[in-house]
Amino acid sequence: MPAPILGEQYASLDRQAVTLRFGMWLFLGSELLLFSGLFVLYAAYRSMYRNDFVDAVHHNTMAYGTANTYVLLTSSFTVALAVFNMRRGALRAVTWFLLASAALGATFIVIKLVEYGVHIREGALPGPYYHYAEAATLGANRFYTLYWVTTGAHALHVTGGIGVLLWTAWHVRRGRYTAGYHPRFENATLYWHFVDVMWLFIWPIYYLV
Amino acid sequence: MTHDTATNHLSIRAYVLTYVVLLVLATGSWLLAGIHVPGAIAIGLGIGAIKAFLVLGYFMHLAEEPFSFKLVIALSAMLVAVFVGLTALDPLTRPGLPNP
């Protein structure tokens, strides 16, 4: 197992680890800006087309969105368990929990694709392609346009997150991290949790109320 | 939440408890969606914020991090709330909306 490399600008590995984690939190803060733009658009259009948005939410596929909420919450739990096991040096368990989390992420994507198939058949498509007969209003068109952009951006993040989890599991298996020093491993898990947190706000506004 | 006193890290019990509370809150959100109550979106987002707080604090270990870490996220969340709130207020306070 290679010893961790200490950058010359750091006084200790602990300081280096804190800096790496802080950099990750700043990155997550900037990622939040991307989604906040979409939330701002949602707030504006919902204020303008309140009744149409409420109708569109009721036409949306709540079962798929709700199932995906439980899938992502469970994946966050398994990722947290991976960190717990990393801290106690149980590297074999870490690998399995990361793989389980990636599998749950893949489940999320499969459910999302099935749901997109339903929307395509119904004609609930973005912008000029919208022809959903059950909600034929301008507000519903705006709702589904934002829905596709927001959930599409989120699904891309989930897909990227699956890649990050698999890459991290591979490196855990190769012994690149130790119980005492694993900031890059923790940063990978932070990214996955961030994807979960974004969904916790997407789910109520597009599926519930 | 309980901490492992030897390492000052969260215990397995804390992770399980957080997960159970998250599931209960998610189920609560889902059940509330079936009841038409005024301010449902505020309630839904409020429950979402509690869930996010739990994930950030315990699954992402923000509770264990220094104040500067917490400040980054608190400021980001506050600014998003200001952007969303002000943007929603603008169309609400203008006359002649298409579907008020």
Coordinates of N, CA and C in Angstrom, one line a residue, chain A:
Chain A
M1 N 0.8 -1.2 0.0 CA 0.0 0.0 0.0 C 0.9 1.3 0.0
P2 N 0.8 2.1 -1.0 CA 1.7 3.3 -1.1 C 1.3 4.3 0.0
A3 N 2.4 5.0 0.6 CA 2.1 6.0 1.6 C 1.6 7.2 1.0
P4 N 0.6 7.9 1.7 CA 0.1 9.1 1.1 C 1.1 10.2 0.9
I5 N 1.0 11.0 -0.2 CA 2.0 12.0 -0.5 C 1.6 13.3 0.1
L6 N 2.5 13.9 0.9 CA 2.2 15.2 1.5 C 2.7 16.4 0.6
G7 N 1.7 17.2 0.2 CA 2.1 18.4 -0.6 C 3.0 19.3 0.2
E8 N 3.9 20.0 -0.5 CA 4.9 20.8 0.3 C 4.2 22.0 1.0
Q9 N 3.0 22.4 0.5 CA 2.4 23.6 1.1 C 1.6 23.2 2.4
Y10 N 1.6 22.0 2.7 CA 0.8 21.6 3.9 C 1.8 21.2 5.1
A11 N 1.3 21.5 6.3 CA 2.1 21.2 7.4 C 2.0 19.7 7.8
S12 N 0.9 19.2 7.5 CA 0.6 17.8 7.9 C -0.4 17.1 7.0
L13 N -0.5 15.8 7.0 CA -1.6 15.1 6.2 C -3.0 15.5 6.7
D14 N -3.1 15.8 8.0 CA -4.4 16.2 8.5 C -4.9 17.5 7.8
R15 N -3.9 18.5 7.7 CA -4.2 19.8 7.1 C -4.6 19.6 5.6
Q16 N -3.8 18.7 5.0 CA -4.0 18.4 3.6 C -5.4 17.8 3.4
A17 N -5.8 16.9 4.3 CA -7.1 16.3 4.2 C -8.2 17.3 4.3
V18 N -8.1 18.2 5.3 CA -9.1 19.2 5.6 C -9.2 20.1 4.4
T19 N -8.1 20.5 3.7 CA -8.1 21.4 2.6 C -8.8 20.7 1.4
L20 N -8.5 19.4 1.2 CA -9.1 18.7 0.1 C -10.7 18.6 0.3
R21 N -11.1 18.4 1.5 CA -12.5 18.3 1.8 C -13.2 19.6 1.6
F22 N -12.5 20.7 2.1 CA -13.1 22.0 2.0 C -13.2 22.4 0.5
G23 N -12.2 22.0 -0.3 CA -12.3 22.3 -1.8 C -13.6 21.6 -2.3
M24 N -13.8 20.4 -1.9 CA -15.0 19.6 -2.3 C -16.3 20.3 -2.0
W25 N -16.4 20.8 -0.7 CA -17.6 21.6 -0.3 C -17.8 22.8 -1.1
L26 N -16.7 23.5 -1.5 CA -16.8 24.7 -2.4 C -17.3 24.3 -3.7
F27 N -16.8 23.1 -4.2 CA -17.3 22.6 -5.5 C -18.8 22.3 -5.5
L28 N -19.2 21.7 -4.3 CA -20.7 21.4 -4.2 C -21.5 22.6 -4.1
G29 N -20.9 23.7 -3.5 CA -21.6 25.0 -3.4 C -21.8 25.5 -4.8
S30 N -20.8 25.4 -5.7 CA -21.0 25.9 -7.1 C -21.9 25.0 -7.9
E31 N -22.0 23.7 -7.6 CA -23.0 22.8 -8.2 C -24.4 23.2 -7.9
L32 N -24.5 23.7 -6.6 CA -25.8 24.1 -6.2 C -26.3 25.3 -7.0
L33 N -25.4 26.1 -7.5 CA -25.8 27.3 -8.3 C -26.5 26.8 -9.6
L34 N -26.0 25.7 -10.2 CA -26.6 25.2 -11.4 C -28.0 24.9 -11.1
F35 N -28.3 24.1 -10.1 CA -29.6 23.7 -9.8 C -30.5 24.9 -9.3
S36 N -29.8 25.8 -8.6 CA -30.6 27.0 -8.1 C -31.2 27.8 -9.2
G37 N -30.5 27.9 -10.4 CA -31.1 28.5 -11.5 C -32.4 27.9 -12.0
L38 N -32.4 26.5 -12.0 CA -33.6 25.8 -12.4 C -34.7 26.0 -11.4
F39 N -34.3 26.0 -10.1 CA -35.4 26.2 -9.0 C -36.0 27.6 -9.1
V40 N -35.1 28.6 -9.5 CA -35.6 30.0 -9.6 C -36.6 30.0 -10.8
L41 N -36.3 29.4 -11.9 CA -37.2 29.4 -13.0 C -38.5 28.7 -12.6
Y42 N -38.4 27.6 -11.9 CA -39.6 26.9 -11.4 C -40.5 27.9 -10.6
A43 N -39.8 28.6 -9.6 CA -40.6 29.5 -8.8 C -41.3 30.6 -9.6
A44 N -40.6 31.1 -10.6 CA -41.2 32.2 -11.4 C -42.4 31.7 -12.2
Y45 N -42.2 30.5 -12.9 CA -43.3 30.0 -13.7 C -44.4 29.5 -12.9
R46 N -44.1 28.9 -11.7 CA -45.2 28.4 -10.9 C -46.1 29.6 -10.4
S47 N -45.4 30.7 -10.1 CA -46.1 31.9 -9.7 C -47.0 32.4 -10.8
M48 N -46.5 32.3 -12.0 CA -47.3 32.8 -13.2 C -48.4 31.9 -13.6
Y49 N -48.2 30.6 -13.5 CA -49.1 29.6 -14.0 C -49.5 28.6 -12.8
R50 N -49.9 29.1 -11.7 CA -50.1 28.3 -10.5 C -51.0 27.1 -10.7
N51 N -52.2 27.4 -11.3 CA -53.2 26.3 -11.4 C -52.7 25.3 -12.4
D52 N -52.1 25.7 -13.5 CA -51.6 24.8 -14.5 C -50.5 23.9 -13.9
F53 N -49.6 24.5 -13.1 CA -48.5 23.7 -12.5 C -49.1 22.7 -11.5
V54 N -50.1 23.1 -10.7 CA -50.7 22.1 -9.8 C -51.3 21.0 -10.5
D55 N -52.0 21.3 -11.6 CA -52.6 20.2 -12.5 C -51.5 19.3 -13.0
A56 N -50.5 19.9 -13.5 CA -49.4 19.1 -14.2 C -48.7 18.2 -13.1
V57 N -48.6 18.7 -11.9 CA -48.0 17.8 -10.8 C -48.9 16.6 -10.6
H58 N -50.2 16.8 -10.6 CA -51.1 15.7 -10.4 C -51.1 14.7 -11.6
H59 N -50.8 15.2 -12.8 CA -50.7 14.3 -14.0 C -49.3 13.6 -14.0
N60 N -48.4 14.1 -13.2 CA -47.0 13.5 -13.3 C -47.1 12.1 -12.6
T61 N -46.0 11.3 -12.9 CA -46.0 9.9 -12.4 C -45.4 9.8 -11.0
M62 N -46.3 10.0 -10.0 CA -45.8 10.1 -8.6 C -45.1 8.8 -8.1
A63 N -45.7 7.7 -8.6 CA -45.1 6.4 -8.1 C -43.6 6.2 -8.5
Y64 N -43.3 6.6 -9.7 CA -41.9 6.5 -10.2 C -41.0 7.5 -9.3
G65 N -41.5 8.7 -9.2 CA -40.7 9.7 -8.4 C -40.5 9.3 -7.0
T66 N -41.6 8.7 -6.4 CA -41.5 8.3 -5.0 C -40.6 7.1 -4.8
A67 N -40.7 6.1 -5.7 CA -39.8 4.9 -5.7 C -38.4 5.4 -5.7
N68 N -38.1 6.4 -6.6 CA -36.7 6.8 -6.8 C -36.2 7.6 -5.5
T69 N -37.1 8.2 -4.8 CA -36.7 8.9 -3.6 C -36.2 7.8 -2.6
Y70 N -37.0 6.7 -2.4 CA -36.5 5.7 -1.5 C -35.2 5.0 -2.0
V71 N -35.1 4.9 -3.3 CA -33.8 4.3 -3.8 C -32.6 5.2 -3.5
L72 N -32.8 6.5 -3.7 CA -31.7 7.4 -3.5 C -31.3 7.5 -2.0
L73 N -32.4 7.6 -1.1 CA -32.1 7.6 0.3 C -31.4 6.4 0.8
T74 N -31.8 5.2 0.3 CA -31.1 4.0 0.6 C -29.6 4.0 0.1
S75 N -29.4 4.6 -1.1 CA -28.1 4.6 -1.6 C -27.2 5.6 -0.7
S76 N -27.8 6.6 -0.3 CA -27.0 7.5 0.6 C -26.7 6.8 1.9
F77 N -27.6 6.0 2.4 CA -27.3 5.2 3.6 C -26.2 4.2 3.4
T78 N -26.2 3.5 2.3 CA -25.1 2.6 2.0 C -23.8 3.3 1.8
V79 N -23.8 4.5 1.2 CA -22.5 5.2 1.0 C -22.0 5.7 2.4
A80 N -23.0 6.1 3.3 CA -22.5 6.5 4.7 C -21.9 5.3 5.4
L81 N -22.5 4.1 5.2 CA -21.9 2.9 5.8 C -20.5 2.6 5.2
A82 N -20.3 2.9 3.9 CA -19.0 2.7 3.3 C -18.0 3.6 4.1
V83 N -18.4 4.8 4.4 CA -17.5 5.7 5.1 C -17.2 5.2 6.5
F84 N -18.3 4.7 7.2 CA -18.2 4.2 8.5 C -17.2 3.0 8.5
N85 N -17.3 2.1 7.5 CA -16.4 1.0 7.4 C -14.9 1.4 7.1
M86 N -14.8 2.4 6.2 CA -13.5 2.9 5.9 C -12.8 3.4 7.1
R87 N -13.5 4.1 8.0 CA -12.9 4.7 9.2 C -12.4 3.6 10.2
R88 N -13.0 2.4 10.1 CA -12.6 1.3 11.0 C -11.7 0.3 10.2
G89 N -11.4 0.6 9.0 CA -10.4 -0.2 8.2 C -11.0 -1.4 7.6
A90 N -12.3 -1.6 7.5 CA -12.9 -2.8 6.9 C -13.1 -2.5 5.4
L91 N -12.0 -2.6 4.7 CA -12.0 -2.3 3.3 C -12.8 -3.1 2.4
R92 N -12.9 -4.4 2.8 CA -13.8 -5.3 2.0 C -15.2 -4.9 2.0
A93 N -15.7 -4.5 3.2 CA -17.1 -4.0 3.4 C -17.3 -2.7 2.6
V94 N -16.2 -1.9 2.6 CA -16.3 -0.6 1.9 C -16.6 -0.8 0.4
T95 N -15.9 -1.7 -0.1 CA -16.0 -2.0 -1.6 C -17.5 -2.5 -1.8
W96 N -18.0 -3.4 -1.0 CA -19.3 -3.9 -1.2 C -20.4 -2.8 -1.1
F97 N -20.2 -2.0 -0.1 CA -21.2 -0.9 0.1 C -21.2 0.1 -1.0
L98 N -20.0 0.3 -1.6 CA -19.9 1.2 -2.8 C -20.6 0.6 -4.0
L99 N -20.3 -0.7 -4.2 CA -20.9 -1.4 -5.3 C -22.5 -1.4 -5.1
A100 N -22.9 -1.6 -3.9 CA -24.4 -1.6 -3.7 C -25.0 -0.3 -4.0
S101 N -24.2 0.8 -3.6 CA -24.7 2.2 -3.9 C -24.8 2.4 -5.4
A102 N -23.8 2.0 -6.1 CA -23.8 2.1 -7.5 C -24.9 1.4 -8.2
A103 N -25.2 0.2 -7.6 CA -26.4 -0.6 -8.2 C -27.7 0.1 -7.9
L104 N -27.8 0.8 -6.7 CA -29.0 1.5 -6.5 C -29.1 2.7 -7.4
G105 N -27.9 3.4 -7.7 CA -27.9 4.5 -8.6 C -28.4 4.0 -10.0
A106 N -28.0 2.8 -10.4 CA -28.4 2.3 -11.7 C -29.9 2.0 -11.7
T107 N -30.4 1.5 -10.5 CA -31.8 1.3 -10.4 C -32.6 2.6 -10.6
F108 N -32.1 3.7 -10.0 CA -32.7 5.0 -10.2 C -32.8 5.4 -11.6
I109 N -31.7 5.2 -12.4 CA -31.6 5.5 -13.8 C -32.6 4.7 -14.6
V110 N -32.7 3.4 -14.3 CA -33.7 2.5 -15.0 C -35.1 3.0 -14.8
I111 N -35.5 3.3 -13.5 CA -36.8 3.8 -13.2 C -37.1 5.1 -14.0
K112 N -36.0 6.0 -14.0 CA -36.2 7.3 -14.7 C -36.4 7.1 -16.1
L113 N -35.7 6.1 -16.8 CA -35.9 5.9 -18.2 C -37.3 5.3 -18.5
V114 N -37.8 4.5 -17.6 CA -39.1 3.9 -17.8 C -40.1 5.1 -17.7
E115 N -39.9 6.0 -16.8 CA -40.8 7.1 -16.6 C -40.7 8.0 -17.8
Y116 N -39.5 8.3 -18.3 CA -39.4 9.1 -19.5 C -40.1 8.5 -20.7
G117 N -40.1 7.1 -20.8 CA -40.9 6.4 -21.8 C -42.3 6.7 -21.7
V118 N -42.9 6.8 -20.5 CA -44.3 7.1 -20.3 C -44.6 8.5 -20.8
H119 N -43.7 9.4 -20.4 CA -43.9 10.8 -20.9 C -43.9 11.0 -22.4
I120 N -42.9 10.2 -23.0 CA -42.8 10.3 -24.5 C -44.1 9.8 -25.1
R121 N -44.6 8.7 -24.6 CA -45.8 8.1 -25.2 C -47.0 9.1 -25.0
E122 N -47.1 9.8 -23.9 CA -48.2 10.7 -23.6 C -48.0 12.0 -24.4
G123 N -46.8 12.3 -24.8 CA -46.6 13.6 -25.5 C -46.2 14.7 -24.5
A124 N -45.9 14.3 -23.3 CA -45.4 15.3 -22.3 C -44.0 15.6 -22.5
L125 N -43.7 16.3 -23.6 CA -42.3 16.6 -24.0 C -42.0 18.1 -23.8
P126 N -40.7 18.4 -23.9 CA -40.4 19.8 -23.6 C -40.6 20.7 -24.8
G127 N -40.9 22.0 -24.5 CA -41.0 23.1 -25.5 C -42.0 22.8 -26.6
P128 N -41.6 23.0 -27.9 CA -42.5 22.9 -29.0 C -43.0 21.5 -29.3
Y129 N -42.3 20.5 -28.7 CA -42.7 19.1 -28.9 C -43.9 18.6 -28.0
Y130 N -44.3 19.5 -27.2 CA -45.3 19.1 -26.2 C -46.7 19.0 -26.9
H131 N -47.3 17.8 -26.6 CA -48.7 17.6 -27.1 C -49.5 16.6 -26.2
Y132 N -49.4 16.9 -24.9 CA -50.0 16.1 -23.9 C -51.5 16.5 -23.8
A133 N -52.4 15.7 -24.3 CA -53.8 16.1 -24.4 C -54.5 16.3 -23.1
E134 N -54.1 15.6 -22.1 CA -54.7 15.7 -20.8 C -54.4 17.0 -20.0
A135 N -53.3 17.6 -20.4 CA -52.9 18.9 -19.8 C -52.5 19.8 -20.9
A136 N -53.4 20.2 -21.7 CA -53.1 21.0 -22.9 C -53.1 22.5 -22.6
T137 N -52.2 23.0 -21.7 CA -52.2 24.4 -21.3 C -50.7 24.9 -21.5
L138 N -50.6 26.2 -21.6 CA -49.2 26.8 -21.7 C -48.4 26.5 -20.4
G139 N -49.1 26.6 -19.3 CA -48.4 26.4 -18.0 C -47.9 25.0 -17.9
A140 N -48.7 24.0 -18.3 CA -48.3 22.6 -18.3 C -47.1 22.4 -19.2
N141 N -47.1 23.1 -20.4 CA -46.0 23.0 -21.3 C -44.7 23.5 -20.6
R142 N -44.8 24.7 -19.9 CA -43.7 25.2 -19.1 C -43.2 24.2 -18.0
F143 N -44.2 23.6 -17.4 CA -43.9 22.7 -16.3 C -43.1 21.5 -16.8
Y144 N -43.5 20.9 -17.9 CA -42.8 19.7 -18.4 C -41.5 20.1 -19.1
T145 N -41.4 21.3 -19.6 CA -40.1 21.7 -20.1 C -39.1 21.8 -19.0
L146 N -39.5 22.5 -17.9 CA -38.6 22.5 -16.8 C -38.3 21.2 -16.2
Y147 N -39.3 20.3 -16.1 CA -39.2 19.0 -15.6 C -38.1 18.2 -16.3
W148 N -38.2 18.3 -17.7 CA -37.2 17.5 -18.5 C -35.8 18.1 -18.2
V149 N -35.6 19.4 -18.2 CA -34.3 20.0 -18.0 C -33.7 19.6 -16.6
T150 N -34.6 19.8 -15.6 CA -34.1 19.6 -14.2 C -33.8 18.1 -13.9
T151 N -34.8 17.3 -14.3 CA -34.6 15.8 -14.0 C -33.5 15.3 -14.9
G152 N -33.4 15.8 -16.1 CA -32.3 15.4 -17.0 C -30.9 15.8 -16.5
A153 N -30.8 17.0 -16.0 CA -29.5 17.4 -15.4 C -29.2 16.6 -14.2
H154 N -30.3 16.3 -13.4 CA -30.0 15.5 -12.2 C -29.6 14.0 -12.6
A155 N -30.3 13.5 -13.6 CA -30.0 12.1 -14.0 C -28.5 12.0 -14.5
L156 N -28.1 13.1 -15.2 CA -26.7 13.1 -15.7 C -25.7 13.1 -14.5
H157 N -26.1 13.8 -13.4 CA -25.3 13.8 -12.2 C -25.3 12.4 -11.5
V158 N -26.4 11.8 -11.6 CA -26.5 10.4 -11.0 C -25.6 9.5 -11.8
T159 N -25.7 9.6 -13.1 CA -24.8 8.8 -14.0 C -23.4 9.0 -13.7
G160 N -23.0 10.3 -13.6 CA -21.6 10.6 -13.3 C -21.2 10.1 -11.9
G161 N -22.2 10.2 -10.9 CA -21.9 9.7 -9.6 C -21.7 8.2 -9.6
I162 N -22.4 7.4 -10.4 CA -22.2 6.0 -10.5 C -20.8 5.7 -10.9
G163 N -20.4 6.4 -11.9 CA -19.0 6.3 -12.4 C -18.0 6.5 -11.3
V164 N -18.2 7.6 -10.5 CA -17.3 8.0 -9.4 C -17.3 6.9 -8.4
L165 N -18.5 6.3 -8.0 CA -18.5 5.3 -7.0 C -17.8 4.0 -7.5
L166 N -18.0 3.7 -8.8 CA -17.3 2.5 -9.3 C -15.8 2.7 -9.3
W167 N -15.4 3.9 -9.7 CA -13.9 4.2 -9.8 C -13.3 4.2 -8.4
T168 N -14.1 4.7 -7.4 CA -13.6 4.7 -6.0 C -13.5 3.3 -5.5
A169 N -14.6 2.5 -5.8 CA -14.5 1.1 -5.3 C -13.3 0.3 -5.9
W170 N -13.0 0.6 -7.1 CA -11.8 0.0 -7.7 C -10.5 0.4 -7.0
H171 N -10.4 1.7 -6.6 CA -9.2 2.2 -5.9 C -9.2 1.7 -4.5
V172 N -10.4 1.5 -3.9 CA -10.4 0.9 -2.5 C -9.8 -0.5 -2.6
R173 N -10.3 -1.3 -3.6 CA -9.9 -2.6 -3.8 C -8.4 -2.7 -4.1
R174 N -7.8 -1.7 -4.7 CA -6.4 -1.7 -5.0 C -5.6 -1.2 -3.8
G175 N -6.3 -0.8 -2.7 CA -5.5 -0.4 -1.5 C -5.0 1.0 -1.6
R176 N -5.6 1.9 -2.3 CA -5.1 3.3 -2.4 C -5.5 4.1 -1.2
Y177 N -6.5 3.6 -0.4 CA -6.9 4.4 0.8 C -6.7 3.6 2.0
T178 N -6.4 4.4 3.1 CA -6.3 3.7 4.4 C -7.3 4.3 5.4
A179 N -7.5 3.6 6.5 CA -8.5 4.1 7.5 C -8.1 5.5 8.0
G180 N -6.8 5.7 8.1 CA -6.3 7.0 8.6 C -6.3 8.2 7.6
Y181 N -6.2 7.9 6.3 CA -6.1 8.9 5.3 C -6.8 8.5 4.1
H182 N -8.0 9.2 3.8 CA -8.8 8.9 2.7 C -9.7 10.1 2.2
P183 N -9.1 11.3 2.1 CA -9.9 12.4 1.7 C -10.6 12.3 0.3
R184 N -9.9 11.7 -0.6 CA -10.4 11.6 -2.0 C -11.6 10.6 -1.9
F185 N -11.5 9.6 -1.2 CA -12.6 8.6 -1.0 C -13.8 9.4 -0.4
E186 N -13.6 10.2 0.7 CA -14.7 10.9 1.3 C -15.3 11.9 0.3
N187 N -14.5 12.6 -0.5 CA -15.0 13.5 -1.5 C -15.9 12.8 -2.5
A188 N -15.6 11.6 -2.9 CA -16.4 10.9 -3.8 C -17.8 10.6 -3.2
T189 N -17.8 10.3 -1.9 CA -19.1 10.0 -1.2 C -19.9 11.3 -1.0
L190 N -19.2 12.4 -0.8 CA -19.9 13.7 -0.7 C -20.7 14.0 -1.9
Y191 N -20.0 13.7 -3.1 CA -20.7 14.0 -4.4 C -22.0 13.2 -4.5
W192 N -21.9 12.0 -4.1 CA -23.1 11.1 -4.2 C -24.2 11.7 -3.3
H193 N -23.9 12.1 -2.1 CA -24.9 12.6 -1.1 C -25.5 13.9 -1.7
F194 N -24.7 14.7 -2.4 CA -25.2 15.9 -2.9 C -26.3 15.7 -4.0
V195 N -26.0 14.6 -4.8 CA -27.0 14.3 -5.8 C -28.3 13.9 -5.1
D196 N -28.2 13.2 -4.0 CA -29.4 12.8 -3.2 C -30.1 14.0 -2.7
V197 N -29.4 15.0 -2.1 CA -30.0 16.2 -1.5 C -30.7 17.0 -2.6
M198 N -30.2 17.1 -3.8 CA -30.9 17.8 -4.9 C -32.3 17.1 -5.2
W199 N -32.2 15.8 -5.2 CA -33.5 15.1 -5.4 C -34.5 15.3 -4.3
L200 N -34.1 15.6 -3.1 CA -35.0 15.8 -2.0 C -35.9 17.0 -2.2
F201 N -35.4 18.0 -3.1 CA -36.2 19.2 -3.4 C -36.9 19.0 -4.8
I202 N -36.3 18.2 -5.7 CA -36.9 18.0 -7.0 C -38.2 17.2 -6.8
W203 N -38.2 16.2 -5.9 CA -39.3 15.3 -5.7 C -40.6 16.0 -5.3
P204 N -40.5 16.9 -4.3 CA -41.8 17.5 -3.9 C -42.4 18.5 -4.9
I205 N -41.5 19.2 -5.6 CA -42.0 20.2 -6.5 C -42.5 19.7 -7.8
Y206 N -42.0 18.5 -8.2 CA -42.4 18.0 -9.5 C -43.4 16.8 -9.4
Y207 N -43.5 16.2 -8.2 CA -44.3 15.0 -8.1 C -45.4 15.1 -7.0
L208 N -45.2 15.9 -6.0 CA -46.1 15.8 -4.8 C -47.1 17.0 -4.7
V209 N -46.6 18.2 -4.8 CA -47.5 19.3 -4.5 C -47.5 20.4 -5.6

